[in-house]
Coordinates of C-alpha atoms in Angstrom, one line a residue:
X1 CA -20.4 9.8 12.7
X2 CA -19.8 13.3 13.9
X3 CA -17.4 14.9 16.7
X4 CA -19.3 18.1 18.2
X5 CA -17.8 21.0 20.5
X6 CA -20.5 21.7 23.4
X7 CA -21.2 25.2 24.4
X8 CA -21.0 26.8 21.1
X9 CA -19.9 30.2 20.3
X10 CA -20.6 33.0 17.6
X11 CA -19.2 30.9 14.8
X12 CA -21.5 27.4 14.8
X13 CA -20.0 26.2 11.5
X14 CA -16.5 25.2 13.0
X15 CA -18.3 23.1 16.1
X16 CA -18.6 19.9 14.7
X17 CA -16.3 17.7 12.1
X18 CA -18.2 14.2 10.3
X19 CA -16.5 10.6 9.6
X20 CA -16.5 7.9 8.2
X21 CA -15.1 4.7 8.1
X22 CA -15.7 1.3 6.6
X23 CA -15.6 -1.6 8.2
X24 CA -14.8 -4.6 5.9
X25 CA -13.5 -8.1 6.2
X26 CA -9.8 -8.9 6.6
X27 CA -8.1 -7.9 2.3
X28 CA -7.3 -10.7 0.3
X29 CA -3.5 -10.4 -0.7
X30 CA -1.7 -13.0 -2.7
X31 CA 2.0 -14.4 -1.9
X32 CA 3.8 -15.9 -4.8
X33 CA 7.3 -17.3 -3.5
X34 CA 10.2 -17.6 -6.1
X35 CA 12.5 -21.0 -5.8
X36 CA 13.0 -22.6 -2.7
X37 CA 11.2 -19.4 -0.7
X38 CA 9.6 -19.5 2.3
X39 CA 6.7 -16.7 2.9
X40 CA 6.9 -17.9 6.4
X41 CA 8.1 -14.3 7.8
X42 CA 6.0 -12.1 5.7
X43 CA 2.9 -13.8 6.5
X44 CA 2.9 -14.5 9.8
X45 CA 4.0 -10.2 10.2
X46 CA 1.5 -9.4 8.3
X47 CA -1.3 -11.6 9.5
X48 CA -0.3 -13.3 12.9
X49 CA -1.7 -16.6 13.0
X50 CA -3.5 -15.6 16.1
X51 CA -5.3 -12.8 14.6
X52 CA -6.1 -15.0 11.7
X53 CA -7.6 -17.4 14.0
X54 CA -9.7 -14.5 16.0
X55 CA -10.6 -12.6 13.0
X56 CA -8.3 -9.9 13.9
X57 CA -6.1 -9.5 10.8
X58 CA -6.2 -7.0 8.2
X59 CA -5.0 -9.5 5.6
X60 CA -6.1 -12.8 4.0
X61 CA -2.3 -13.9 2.8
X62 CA -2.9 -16.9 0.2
X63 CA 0.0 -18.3 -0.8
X64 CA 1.7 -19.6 -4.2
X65 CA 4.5 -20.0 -6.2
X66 CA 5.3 -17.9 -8.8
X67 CA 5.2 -20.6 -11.5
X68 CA 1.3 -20.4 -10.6
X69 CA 1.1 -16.9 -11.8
X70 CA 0.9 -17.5 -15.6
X71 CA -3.3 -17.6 -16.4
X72 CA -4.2 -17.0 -12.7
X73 CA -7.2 -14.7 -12.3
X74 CA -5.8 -11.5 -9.7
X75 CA -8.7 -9.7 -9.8
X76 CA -9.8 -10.1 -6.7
X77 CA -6.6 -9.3 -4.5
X78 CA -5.7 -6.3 -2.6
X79 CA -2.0 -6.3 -3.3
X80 CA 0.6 -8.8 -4.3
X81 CA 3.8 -9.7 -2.7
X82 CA 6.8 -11.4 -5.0
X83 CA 9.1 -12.8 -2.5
X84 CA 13.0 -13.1 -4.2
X85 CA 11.2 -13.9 -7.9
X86 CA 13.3 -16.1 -10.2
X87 CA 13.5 -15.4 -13.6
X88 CA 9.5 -16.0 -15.3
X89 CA 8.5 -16.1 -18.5
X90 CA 6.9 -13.1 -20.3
X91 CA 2.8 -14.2 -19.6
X92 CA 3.6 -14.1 -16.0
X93 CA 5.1 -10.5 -15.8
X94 CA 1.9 -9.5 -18.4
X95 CA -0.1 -11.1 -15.9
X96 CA 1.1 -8.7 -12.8
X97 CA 1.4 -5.9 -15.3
X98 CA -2.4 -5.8 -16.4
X99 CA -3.2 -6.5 -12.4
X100 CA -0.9 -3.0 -11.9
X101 CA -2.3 -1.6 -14.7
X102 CA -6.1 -1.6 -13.8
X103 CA -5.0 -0.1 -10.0
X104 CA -3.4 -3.0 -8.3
X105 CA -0.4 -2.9 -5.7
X106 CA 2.9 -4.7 -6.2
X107 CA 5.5 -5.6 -3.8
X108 CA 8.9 -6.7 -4.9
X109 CA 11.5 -8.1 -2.8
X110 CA 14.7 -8.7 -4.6
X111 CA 17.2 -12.2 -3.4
X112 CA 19.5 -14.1 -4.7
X113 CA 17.3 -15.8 -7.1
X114 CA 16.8 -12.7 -9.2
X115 CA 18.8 -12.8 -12.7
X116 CA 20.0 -9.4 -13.8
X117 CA 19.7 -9.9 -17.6
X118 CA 15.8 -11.7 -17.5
X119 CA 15.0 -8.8 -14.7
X120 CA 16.4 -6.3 -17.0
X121 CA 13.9 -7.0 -20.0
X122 CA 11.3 -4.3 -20.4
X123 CA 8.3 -5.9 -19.0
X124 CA 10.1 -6.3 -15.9
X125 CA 12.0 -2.9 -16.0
X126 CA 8.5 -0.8 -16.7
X127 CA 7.3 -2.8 -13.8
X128 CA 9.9 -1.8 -11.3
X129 CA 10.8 1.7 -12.7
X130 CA 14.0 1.1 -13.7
X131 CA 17.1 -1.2 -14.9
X132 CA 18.8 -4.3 -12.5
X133 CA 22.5 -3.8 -13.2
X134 CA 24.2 -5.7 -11.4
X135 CA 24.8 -7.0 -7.7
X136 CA 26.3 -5.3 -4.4
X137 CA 28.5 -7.2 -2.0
X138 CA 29.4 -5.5 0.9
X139 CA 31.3 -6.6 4.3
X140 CA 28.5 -5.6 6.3
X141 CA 28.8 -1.6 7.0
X142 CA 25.9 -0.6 5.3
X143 CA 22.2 -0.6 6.1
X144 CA 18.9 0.7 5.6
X145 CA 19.4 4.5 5.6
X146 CA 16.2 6.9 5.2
X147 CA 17.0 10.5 4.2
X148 CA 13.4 11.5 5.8
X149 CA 10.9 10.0 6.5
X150 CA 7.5 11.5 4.5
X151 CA 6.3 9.0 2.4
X152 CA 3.8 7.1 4.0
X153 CA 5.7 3.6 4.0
X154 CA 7.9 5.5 6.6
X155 CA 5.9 8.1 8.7
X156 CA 4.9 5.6 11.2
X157 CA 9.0 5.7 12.0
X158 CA 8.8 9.7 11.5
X159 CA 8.5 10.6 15.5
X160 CA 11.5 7.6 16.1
X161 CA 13.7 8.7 13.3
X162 CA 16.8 9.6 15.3
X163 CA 16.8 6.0 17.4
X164 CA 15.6 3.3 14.9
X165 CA 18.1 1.1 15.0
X166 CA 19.0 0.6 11.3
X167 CA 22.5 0.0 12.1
X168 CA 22.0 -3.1 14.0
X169 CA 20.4 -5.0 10.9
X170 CA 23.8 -4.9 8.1
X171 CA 23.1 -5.5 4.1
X172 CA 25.9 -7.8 2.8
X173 CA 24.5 -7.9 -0.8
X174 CA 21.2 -6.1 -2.5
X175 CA 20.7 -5.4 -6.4
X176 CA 21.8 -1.7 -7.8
X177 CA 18.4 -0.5 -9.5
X178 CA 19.5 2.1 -11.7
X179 CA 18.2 4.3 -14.3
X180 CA 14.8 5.1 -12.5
X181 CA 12.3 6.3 -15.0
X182 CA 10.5 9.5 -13.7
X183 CA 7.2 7.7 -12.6
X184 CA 9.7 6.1 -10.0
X185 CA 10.8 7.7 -6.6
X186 CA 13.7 6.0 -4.5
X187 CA 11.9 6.6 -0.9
X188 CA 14.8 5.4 0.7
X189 CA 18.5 4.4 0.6
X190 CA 21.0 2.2 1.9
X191 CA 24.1 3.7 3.4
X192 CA 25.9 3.5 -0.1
X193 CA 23.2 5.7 -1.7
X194 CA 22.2 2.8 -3.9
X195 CA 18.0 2.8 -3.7
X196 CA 16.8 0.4 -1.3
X197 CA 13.1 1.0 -1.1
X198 CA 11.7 2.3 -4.7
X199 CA 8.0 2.9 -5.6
X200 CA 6.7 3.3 -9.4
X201 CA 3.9 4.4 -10.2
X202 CA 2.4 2.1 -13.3
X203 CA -0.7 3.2 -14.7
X204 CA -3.3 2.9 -12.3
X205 CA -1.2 1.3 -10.1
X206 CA 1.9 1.0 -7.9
X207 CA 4.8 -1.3 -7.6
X208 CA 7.1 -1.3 -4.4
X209 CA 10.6 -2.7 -4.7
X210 CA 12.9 -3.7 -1.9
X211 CA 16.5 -4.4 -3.4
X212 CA 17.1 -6.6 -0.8
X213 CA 15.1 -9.7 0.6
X214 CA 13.3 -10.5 3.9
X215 CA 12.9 -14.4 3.5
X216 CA 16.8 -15.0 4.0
X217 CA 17.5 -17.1 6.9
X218 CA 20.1 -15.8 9.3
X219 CA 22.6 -19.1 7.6
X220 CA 21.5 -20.0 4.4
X221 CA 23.1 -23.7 2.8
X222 CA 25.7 -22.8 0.4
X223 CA 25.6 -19.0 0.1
X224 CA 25.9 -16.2 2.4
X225 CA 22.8 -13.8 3.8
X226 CA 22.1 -11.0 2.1
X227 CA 21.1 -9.5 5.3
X228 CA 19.6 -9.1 9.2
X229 CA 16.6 -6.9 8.7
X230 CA 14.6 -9.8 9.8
X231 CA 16.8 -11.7 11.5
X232 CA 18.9 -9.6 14.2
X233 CA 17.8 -9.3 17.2
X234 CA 14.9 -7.7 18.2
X235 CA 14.3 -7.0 14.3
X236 CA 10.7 -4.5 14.6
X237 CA 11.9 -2.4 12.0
X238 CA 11.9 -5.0 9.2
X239 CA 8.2 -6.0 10.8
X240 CA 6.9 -2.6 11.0
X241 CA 8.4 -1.6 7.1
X242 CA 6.7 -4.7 5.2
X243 CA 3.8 -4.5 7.1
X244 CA 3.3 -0.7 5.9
X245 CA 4.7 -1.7 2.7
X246 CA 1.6 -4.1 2.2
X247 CA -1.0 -1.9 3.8
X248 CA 0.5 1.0 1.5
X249 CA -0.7 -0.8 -1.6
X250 CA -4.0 -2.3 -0.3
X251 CA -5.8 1.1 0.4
X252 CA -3.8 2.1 -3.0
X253 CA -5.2 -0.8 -4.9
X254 CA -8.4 0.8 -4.8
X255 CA -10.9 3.9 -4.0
X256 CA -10.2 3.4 -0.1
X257 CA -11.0 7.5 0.6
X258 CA -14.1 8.0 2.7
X259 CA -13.3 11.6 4.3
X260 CA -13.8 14.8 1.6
X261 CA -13.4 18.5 1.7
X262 CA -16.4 21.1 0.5
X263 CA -16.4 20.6 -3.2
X264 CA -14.3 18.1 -3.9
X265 CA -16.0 15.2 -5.9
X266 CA -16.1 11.9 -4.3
X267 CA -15.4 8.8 -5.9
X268 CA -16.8 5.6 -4.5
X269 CA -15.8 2.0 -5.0
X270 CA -19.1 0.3 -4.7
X271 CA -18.0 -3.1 -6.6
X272 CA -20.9 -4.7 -8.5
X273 CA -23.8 -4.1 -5.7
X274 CA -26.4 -1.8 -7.9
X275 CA -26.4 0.3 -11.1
X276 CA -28.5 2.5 -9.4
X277 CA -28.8 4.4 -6.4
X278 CA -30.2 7.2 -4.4
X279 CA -27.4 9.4 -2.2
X280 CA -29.3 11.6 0.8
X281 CA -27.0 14.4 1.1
X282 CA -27.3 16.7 4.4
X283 CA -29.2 19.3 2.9
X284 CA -31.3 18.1 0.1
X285 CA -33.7 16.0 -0.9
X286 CA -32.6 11.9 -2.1
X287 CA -31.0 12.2 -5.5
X288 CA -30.4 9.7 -8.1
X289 CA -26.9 8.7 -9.2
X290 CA -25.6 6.0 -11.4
X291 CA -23.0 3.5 -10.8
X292 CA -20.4 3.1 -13.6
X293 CA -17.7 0.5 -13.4
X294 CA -18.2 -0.5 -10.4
X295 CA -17.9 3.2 -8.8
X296 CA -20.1 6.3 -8.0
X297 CA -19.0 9.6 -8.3
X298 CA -20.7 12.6 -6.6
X299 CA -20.0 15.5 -7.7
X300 CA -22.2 17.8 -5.6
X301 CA -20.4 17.6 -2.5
X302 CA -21.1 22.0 -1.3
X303 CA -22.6 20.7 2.0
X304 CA -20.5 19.7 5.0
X305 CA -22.2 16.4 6.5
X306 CA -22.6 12.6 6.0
X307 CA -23.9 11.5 3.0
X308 CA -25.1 8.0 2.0
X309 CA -26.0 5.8 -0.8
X310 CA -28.8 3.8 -0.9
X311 CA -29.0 1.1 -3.3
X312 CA -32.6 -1.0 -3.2
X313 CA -32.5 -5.0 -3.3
X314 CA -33.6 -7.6 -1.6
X315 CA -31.6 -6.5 1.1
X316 CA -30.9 -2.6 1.1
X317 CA -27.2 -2.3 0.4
X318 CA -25.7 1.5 2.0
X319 CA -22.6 2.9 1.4
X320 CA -21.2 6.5 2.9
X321 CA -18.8 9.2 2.9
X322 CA -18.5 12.2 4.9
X323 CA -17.6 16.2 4.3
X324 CA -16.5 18.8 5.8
X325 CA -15.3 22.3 5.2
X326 CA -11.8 23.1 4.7
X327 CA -9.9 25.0 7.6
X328 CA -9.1 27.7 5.6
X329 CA -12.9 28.4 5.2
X330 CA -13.0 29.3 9.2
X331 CA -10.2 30.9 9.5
X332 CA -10.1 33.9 11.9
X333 CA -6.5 35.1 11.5
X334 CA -6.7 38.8 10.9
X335 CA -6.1 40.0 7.2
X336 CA -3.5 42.8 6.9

């Protein structure tokens, strides 16, 4: 699509901007619950059971145990969510490594199953960007404590940062992940500096690690909570953080990026639809281009428009991306 200025003025080229956007059906995302879990919370924040039932949601949540991982095909899955893991043998940590690896999203959330000595091997240490040490009891003074708020987990709390109400939602224990590697930023901390939310960057991929867990019930038999984020009152925080948590690594998991500047090349994910297509670009005639695992790249991008792909079957398959010149390229601020 296209937004255009009416009326015009001496400079035409800055009058209109192109779009585009893909409308798809709800991502598959897989749950894998460690020992006696429940992925009760994170699903139904995720993917309300309402929305599921209208076809409103954004996700697809299937749900497993981690003892299911080992041999399971994860191809097919937008992101991944490990919900307070237990120790697991090597195959299943190769398993969610090779799915990281090839561009895959991972979310961790640490509990009281975790093990510090099995988490602390170096399949699991790669995976989460840096050593478990040991665990953090507190009385309940600390809590979720952003130091800004620009990664884009957090921007949707940027405009709110001064009122969210972190300190209504205590952490009495979370793990001390220590010895980040440099592929791994802390994006946040609790209020002992000890990284609460961490991202790693793996290969292709992305792993996102929360050092504390959201499937705690508010009274757990035989063991204290390790926290309120998702059970105080009126907890939106907690719902708001794992819900950009999971949409974070969806439209990371793969080429999600529709929207291009003048010469930049665009990468398409096109899946396995065609080897071959032609792209009409706004100003030339229909060019061929080849797919190559799975993907088209298009390198001639010097117009500003919509330009789409064209792959002939059966049924004509179309895919689309849009450009548009750079604001520096319009600029009118006098030179010196």
């Amino acid at each position: 699509g296209q937004v255009r200025l009416l009326g015009g003025d001496a400079l035409p080229l800055d009058d209109v901007r192109y779009f585009a956007v893909d409308v798809q059906p709800a991502w598959p995302l897989l749950i894998a619950n460690g020992p006696e879990v429940t992925s009760d919370y994170l699903a139904e924040a995720i993917a309300p059971r309402e929305f599921r039932r209208t076809n409103q949601a954004r996700f697809a949540p299937e749900v497993v145990s981690q003892t299911d991982l080992v041999g399971r095909n994860l191809t097919n899955y937008r992101a991944i969510a490990l919900l307070d893991p237990g120790p697991m043998p090597e195959q299943a940590w190769q398993v969610l490594a090779d799915y990281v690896e090839s561009g895959g999203g991972l979310a961790i959330f640490l509990g009281h199953n975790c093990d510090a000595k099995s988490f602390s091997t170096d399949l699991p240490s790669q995976l989460l960007g840096g050593k478990i040490t040991r665990q953090t009891r507190t009385p309940g003074d600390i809590y979720f404590a952003p130091a800004s708020y620009d990664h884009p987990i957090l921007n949707p709390f940027r405009q709110l940062e001064t009122t969210v109400p972190w300190d209504r939602f205590p952490i009495y224990f979370h793990w001390n992940l220590d010895n980040l590697q440099p592929t791994a930023r802390m994006i946040a901390p609790f209020g002992d500096q000890k990284p609460a939310l961490v991202e790693n960057l793996f290969k292709a991929g992305r792993v996102v690690t929360l050092t504390t867990p959201i499937t705690d019930p508010l009274r757990p038999n035989g063991r204290g909570t390790w926290n309120e984020l998702a059970t105080g009152e009126d907890a939106w925080p907690c719902f708001v953080l794992v819900n950009e948590i999971m949409l974070h690594l969806a439209q990371s998991g793969a080429s999600t990026r529709l929207n291009f500047q003048c010469g930049e090349s665009a990468i398409l994910s096109i899946g396995e639809f065609a080897e071959r297509y032609q792209l009409f670009s706004p100003s030339e005639l229909p060019q061929d281009v080849i797919a190559r695992d799975g993907k088209v790249i298009v390198r001639f991008t010097e117009y500003p428009g919509n330009y789409r792909l064209r792959a002939l079957k059966p049924e004509p398959v179309v895919r689309g991306f849009a450009v548009n010149l750079s604001a520096e390229s319009t600029d009118l601020q006098r030179l010196d």
